[in-house]
Amino acid sequence: MNRISVDSLAALPAALGKAGFRHGSRVLVVVGGAAKMSSAHGEASDSALRDVVIPLVASAGITVVDGGTDSGVMRALGLARAAVRAEFPLVGVAAEGTLADSRPPAPGSALPEPRHTHLVSVPGTKWGDESPWLSSVARVIAKGLPVATLVINGGEVTLGDVGHSLRGGTPVVVLSGTGRAADRIAAARDPSVAFAARSPLTRVVGVGHKDELRRVLREVLGLG
């Protein structure tokens, strides 16, 4: 894993360029459940990742950006990529103080997911400090090419991630049936998710509707 430490947004382009991201790439940001994801929701989302997301990004050379820690959807992405020996970049973005291999590690910290190709360590001491950086890392890697966000499960931090994506004009695909934040947005009954649920940039796809998920992801990523 190539570990990249940055302390300011201004330093991000040079740091990513030095790490090999010199040419633009479409980017899929995946946000969502970590340790609190149920086994049933984990199995459903794993199936969508294996059957739709990984084959699509691998065939199109799309870079995937996520939270980078060894749990939930981030672990599933690392495992699924390794299982098929895919070569697309898998880039984690995590606040330094939430990583268990930092010194000293904070309570509730987590280890990096070891199958990621890159880990961008950014300033912060708590979960959610990385949220604005996810979109920034994606935009720097994309260099003007399409960026989209996929939401699988998740909690309050995930809702913050979604907000950053939408405010930046990034399309958001919500995988309903994966629980928690994703299902709250899909149901559109919770005032706290109204911004995401009502945005014209938000698309909701059921976790079992794999052909529809493939079609929507191709559309928002500009693949036709």
CSV table of C-alpha atoms in Angstrom, one decimal:
chain,number,residue,atom,x,y,z
A,1,MET,CA,0.0,0.0,0.0
A,2,ASN,CA,1.2,3.5,-0.9
A,3,ARG,CA,0.6,5.7,2.0
A,4,ILE,CA,0.2,9.4,1.4
A,5,SER,CA,0.1,12.0,4.2
A,6,VAL,CA,-1.2,15.5,3.4
A,7,ASP,CA,-1.9,18.4,5.8
A,8,SER,CA,-3.7,20.8,3.5
A,9,LEU,CA,-6.0,20.8,0.4
A,10,ALA,CA,-3.3,22.9,-1.4
A,11,ALA,CA,-0.8,20.0,-1.0
A,12,LEU,CA,-3.2,17.4,-2.3
A,13,PRO,CA,-2.6,17.6,-6.1
A,14,ALA,CA,1.2,17.4,-5.8
A,15,ALA,CA,1.0,14.5,-3.3
A,16,LEU,CA,-1.4,12.5,-5.5
A,17,GLY,CA,0.7,13.3,-8.6
A,18,LYS,CA,3.8,12.0,-6.9
A,19,ALA,CA,1.9,8.8,-6.0
A,20,GLY,CA,1.1,8.2,-9.7
A,21,PHE,CA,-2.1,10.0,-10.3
A,22,ARG,CA,-0.9,12.2,-13.1
A,23,HIS,CA,-3.7,11.6,-15.6
A,24,GLY,CA,-7.4,12.0,-15.2
A,25,SER,CA,-9.6,9.0,-14.3
A,26,ARG,CA,-13.3,8.6,-13.7
A,27,VAL,CA,-13.8,8.1,-9.9
A,28,LEU,CA,-16.4,6.2,-7.9
A,29,VAL,CA,-16.6,7.3,-4.3
A,30,VAL,CA,-18.1,4.5,-2.1
A,31,VAL,CA,-19.4,5.6,1.3
A,32,GLY,CA,-21.3,3.6,3.9
A,33,GLY,CA,-21.4,1.1,6.6
A,34,ALA,CA,-18.4,0.0,8.7
A,35,ALA,CA,-18.5,-1.9,12.0
A,36,LYS,CA,-22.3,-1.4,12.5
A,37,MET,CA,-23.4,-3.1,9.3
A,38,SER,CA,-25.6,-6.2,9.9
A,39,SER,CA,-24.6,-9.5,8.4
A,40,ALA,CA,-27.7,-9.6,6.2
A,41,HIS,CA,-27.1,-6.1,4.8
A,42,GLY,CA,-23.4,-7.0,4.4
A,43,GLU,CA,-24.2,-10.1,2.4
A,44,ALA,CA,-26.6,-8.1,0.1
A,45,SER,CA,-24.1,-5.3,-0.5
A,46,ASP,CA,-21.2,-7.8,-1.0
A,47,SER,CA,-23.2,-9.4,-3.8
A,48,ALA,CA,-23.8,-6.1,-5.5
A,49,LEU,CA,-20.1,-5.2,-5.2
A,50,ARG,CA,-19.0,-8.6,-6.6
A,51,ASP,CA,-21.5,-8.8,-9.4
A,52,VAL,CA,-21.8,-5.2,-10.5
A,53,VAL,CA,-19.4,-2.6,-9.0
A,54,ILE,CA,-16.1,-4.5,-9.2
A,55,PRO,CA,-16.6,-5.8,-12.8
A,56,LEU,CA,-17.7,-2.3,-14.0
A,57,VAL,CA,-14.8,-0.3,-12.4
A,58,ALA,CA,-12.3,-2.9,-13.4
A,59,SER,CA,-13.3,-3.0,-17.1
A,60,ALA,CA,-13.5,0.8,-17.4
A,61,GLY,CA,-10.4,1.6,-15.4
A,62,ILE,CA,-12.3,3.6,-12.8
A,63,THR,CA,-10.6,4.7,-9.6
A,64,VAL,CA,-12.5,3.8,-6.4
A,65,VAL,CA,-12.2,6.1,-3.3
A,66,ASP,CA,-13.5,5.1,0.1
A,67,GLY,CA,-12.8,5.5,3.8
A,68,GLY,CA,-9.9,3.0,3.8
A,69,THR,CA,-10.4,1.2,7.1
A,70,ASP,CA,-10.6,-2.6,7.6
A,71,SER,CA,-14.3,-2.9,8.2
A,72,GLY,CA,-17.7,-3.0,6.4
A,73,VAL,CA,-18.0,-1.9,2.8
A,74,MET,CA,-14.3,-0.9,2.7
A,75,ARG,CA,-13.1,-4.4,3.7
A,76,ALA,CA,-15.6,-5.8,1.2
A,77,LEU,CA,-14.2,-3.7,-1.6
A,78,GLY,CA,-10.7,-4.8,-0.8
A,79,LEU,CA,-11.6,-8.4,-0.6
A,80,ALA,CA,-13.7,-8.3,-3.8
A,81,ARG,CA,-10.9,-6.5,-5.8
A,82,ALA,CA,-8.3,-9.0,-4.6
A,83,ALA,CA,-10.5,-12.0,-5.4
A,84,VAL,CA,-10.6,-11.2,-9.1
A,85,ARG,CA,-7.1,-9.7,-9.1
A,86,ALA,CA,-8.4,-6.5,-10.5
A,87,GLU,CA,-5.9,-3.7,-11.1
A,88,PHE,CA,-8.0,-0.5,-10.7
A,89,PRO,CA,-6.7,1.9,-8.0
A,90,LEU,CA,-8.5,1.5,-4.6
A,91,VAL,CA,-7.8,4.6,-2.6
A,92,GLY,CA,-8.7,5.0,1.1
A,93,VAL,CA,-9.0,8.4,2.7
A,94,ALA,CA,-8.9,8.5,6.5
A,95,ALA,CA,-8.3,11.0,9.3
A,96,GLU,CA,-4.9,10.4,10.9
A,97,GLY,CA,-6.3,10.2,14.4
A,98,THR,CA,-8.8,7.4,13.5
A,99,LEU,CA,-6.1,5.0,12.3
A,100,ALA,CA,-5.1,2.4,14.8
A,101,ASP,CA,-1.5,2.4,13.5
A,102,SER,CA,-1.1,6.1,14.2
A,103,ARG,CA,0.8,7.2,17.3
A,104,PRO,CA,-0.9,7.3,19.7
A,105,PRO,CA,-4.0,5.5,18.4
A,106,ALA,CA,-7.3,7.1,19.5
A,107,PRO,CA,-10.0,5.1,21.2
A,108,GLY,CA,-12.3,3.5,18.6
A,109,SER,CA,-9.7,3.7,15.9
A,110,ALA,CA,-9.4,1.1,13.1
A,111,LEU,CA,-6.6,-0.4,11.1
A,112,PRO,CA,-6.3,0.4,7.4
A,113,GLU,CA,-7.7,-2.1,4.9
A,114,PRO,CA,-4.5,-3.9,3.7
A,115,ARG,CA,-5.7,-4.6,0.1
A,116,HIS,CA,-6.1,-0.9,-0.8
A,117,THR,CA,-3.5,0.3,-3.3
A,118,HIS,CA,-3.3,3.8,-1.6
A,119,LEU,CA,-4.2,5.3,1.7
A,120,VAL,CA,-4.4,9.1,2.0
A,121,SER,CA,-4.0,10.2,5.6
A,122,VAL,CA,-5.5,13.6,6.3
A,123,PRO,CA,-5.7,15.8,9.3
A,124,GLY,CA,-8.3,15.0,11.9
A,125,THR,CA,-8.9,13.1,15.2
A,126,LYS,CA,-12.5,11.8,14.8
A,127,TRP,CA,-14.7,9.9,12.4
A,128,GLY,CA,-16.2,12.3,9.9
A,129,ASP,CA,-13.1,14.6,9.7
A,130,GLU,CA,-12.3,12.8,6.5
A,131,SER,CA,-15.6,13.6,4.8
A,132,PRO,CA,-14.7,16.8,3.0
A,133,TRP,CA,-11.4,15.2,1.8
A,134,LEU,CA,-13.2,12.3,0.1
A,135,SER,CA,-14.7,14.6,-2.5
A,136,SER,CA,-11.5,16.6,-2.8
A,137,VAL,CA,-9.4,13.5,-3.4
A,138,ALA,CA,-11.9,12.3,-6.0
A,139,ARG,CA,-11.9,15.6,-7.9
A,140,VAL,CA,-8.1,15.8,-7.9
A,141,ILE,CA,-7.8,12.3,-9.3
A,142,ALA,CA,-10.6,12.8,-11.9
A,143,LYS,CA,-9.0,16.0,-13.3
A,144,GLY,CA,-12.4,17.0,-14.8
A,145,LEU,CA,-13.7,13.5,-15.7
A,146,PRO,CA,-16.9,12.3,-14.1
A,147,VAL,CA,-17.1,11.5,-10.4
A,148,ALA,CA,-20.1,9.8,-8.7
A,149,THR,CA,-20.8,8.6,-5.1
A,150,LEU,CA,-22.3,5.2,-4.2
A,151,VAL,CA,-24.0,4.9,-0.8
A,152,ILE,CA,-24.2,1.5,0.9
A,153,ASN,CA,-25.7,1.4,4.4
A,154,GLY,CA,-23.9,3.9,6.7
A,155,GLY,CA,-24.6,6.2,9.6
A,156,GLU,CA,-24.4,9.9,10.4
A,157,VAL,CA,-20.9,10.2,9.0
A,158,THR,CA,-22.2,8.7,5.7
A,159,LEU,CA,-24.9,11.3,5.6
A,160,GLY,CA,-22.2,14.0,5.9
A,161,ASP,CA,-20.3,12.3,3.1
A,162,VAL,CA,-23.4,12.5,0.9
A,163,GLY,CA,-23.9,16.1,1.8
A,164,HIS,CA,-20.4,17.0,0.7
A,165,SER,CA,-20.9,15.1,-2.6
A,166,LEU,CA,-24.2,16.9,-3.4
A,167,ARG,CA,-23.0,20.3,-2.5
A,168,GLY,CA,-20.1,19.7,-4.9
A,169,GLY,CA,-22.4,18.8,-7.7
A,170,THR,CA,-21.6,15.1,-7.6
A,171,PRO,CA,-24.3,12.5,-8.5
A,172,VAL,CA,-25.2,10.2,-5.7
A,173,VAL,CA,-26.5,6.6,-6.2
A,174,VAL,CA,-28.2,5.2,-3.1
A,175,LEU,CA,-28.3,1.4,-2.8
A,176,SER,CA,-31.6,0.8,-1.0
A,177,GLY,CA,-32.1,-2.4,1.0
A,178,THR,CA,-28.6,-2.1,2.5
A,179,GLY,CA,-29.9,-0.5,5.8
A,180,ARG,CA,-29.4,2.5,7.9
A,181,ALA,CA,-28.5,5.8,6.1
A,182,ALA,CA,-29.1,4.4,2.6
A,183,ASP,CA,-32.6,3.2,3.5
A,184,ARG,CA,-33.3,6.5,5.3
A,185,ILE,CA,-32.5,8.4,2.2
A,186,ALA,CA,-34.5,6.0,0.0
A,187,ALA,CA,-37.6,6.2,2.2
A,188,ALA,CA,-37.4,10.1,2.2
A,189,ARG,CA,-39.5,10.3,5.4
A,190,ASP,CA,-36.8,11.6,7.7
A,191,PRO,CA,-36.3,15.4,7.7
A,192,SER,CA,-32.6,15.0,8.4
A,193,VAL,CA,-32.1,13.4,5.0
A,194,ALA,CA,-34.5,15.6,3.0
A,195,PHE,CA,-31.7,17.4,1.3
A,196,ALA,CA,-30.3,14.2,-0.1
A,197,ALA,CA,-33.6,12.5,-0.8
A,198,ARG,CA,-35.0,15.4,-2.8
A,199,SER,CA,-31.9,16.4,-4.7
A,200,PRO,CA,-32.1,15.9,-8.5
A,201,LEU,CA,-28.6,14.5,-8.3
A,202,THR,CA,-29.8,11.5,-6.1
A,203,ARG,CA,-30.7,8.2,-7.7
A,204,VAL,CA,-32.1,5.3,-5.7
A,205,VAL,CA,-31.6,1.7,-6.8
A,206,GLY,CA,-32.7,-1.5,-5.0
A,207,VAL,CA,-29.8,-3.7,-3.9
A,208,GLY,CA,-31.3,-6.7,-5.8
A,209,HIS,CA,-31.8,-4.8,-9.1
A,210,LYS,CA,-28.3,-5.4,-10.5
A,211,ASP,CA,-29.0,-4.6,-14.1
A,212,GLU,CA,-30.5,-1.3,-13.0
A,213,LEU,CA,-27.5,-0.6,-10.8
A,214,ARG,CA,-25.1,-1.3,-13.6
A,215,ARG,CA,-27.1,1.0,-16.0
A,216,VAL,CA,-27.3,3.9,-13.5
A,217,LEU,CA,-23.6,3.7,-12.6
A,218,ARG,CA,-22.6,3.7,-16.2
A,219,GLU,CA,-24.8,6.7,-16.7
A,220,VAL,CA,-23.5,8.8,-13.8
A,221,LEU,CA,-19.9,7.9,-14.6
A,222,GLY,CA,-20.3,9.0,-18.3
A,223,LEU,CA,-19.9,5.5,-19.7
A,224,GLY,CA,-23.0,5.7,-21.9
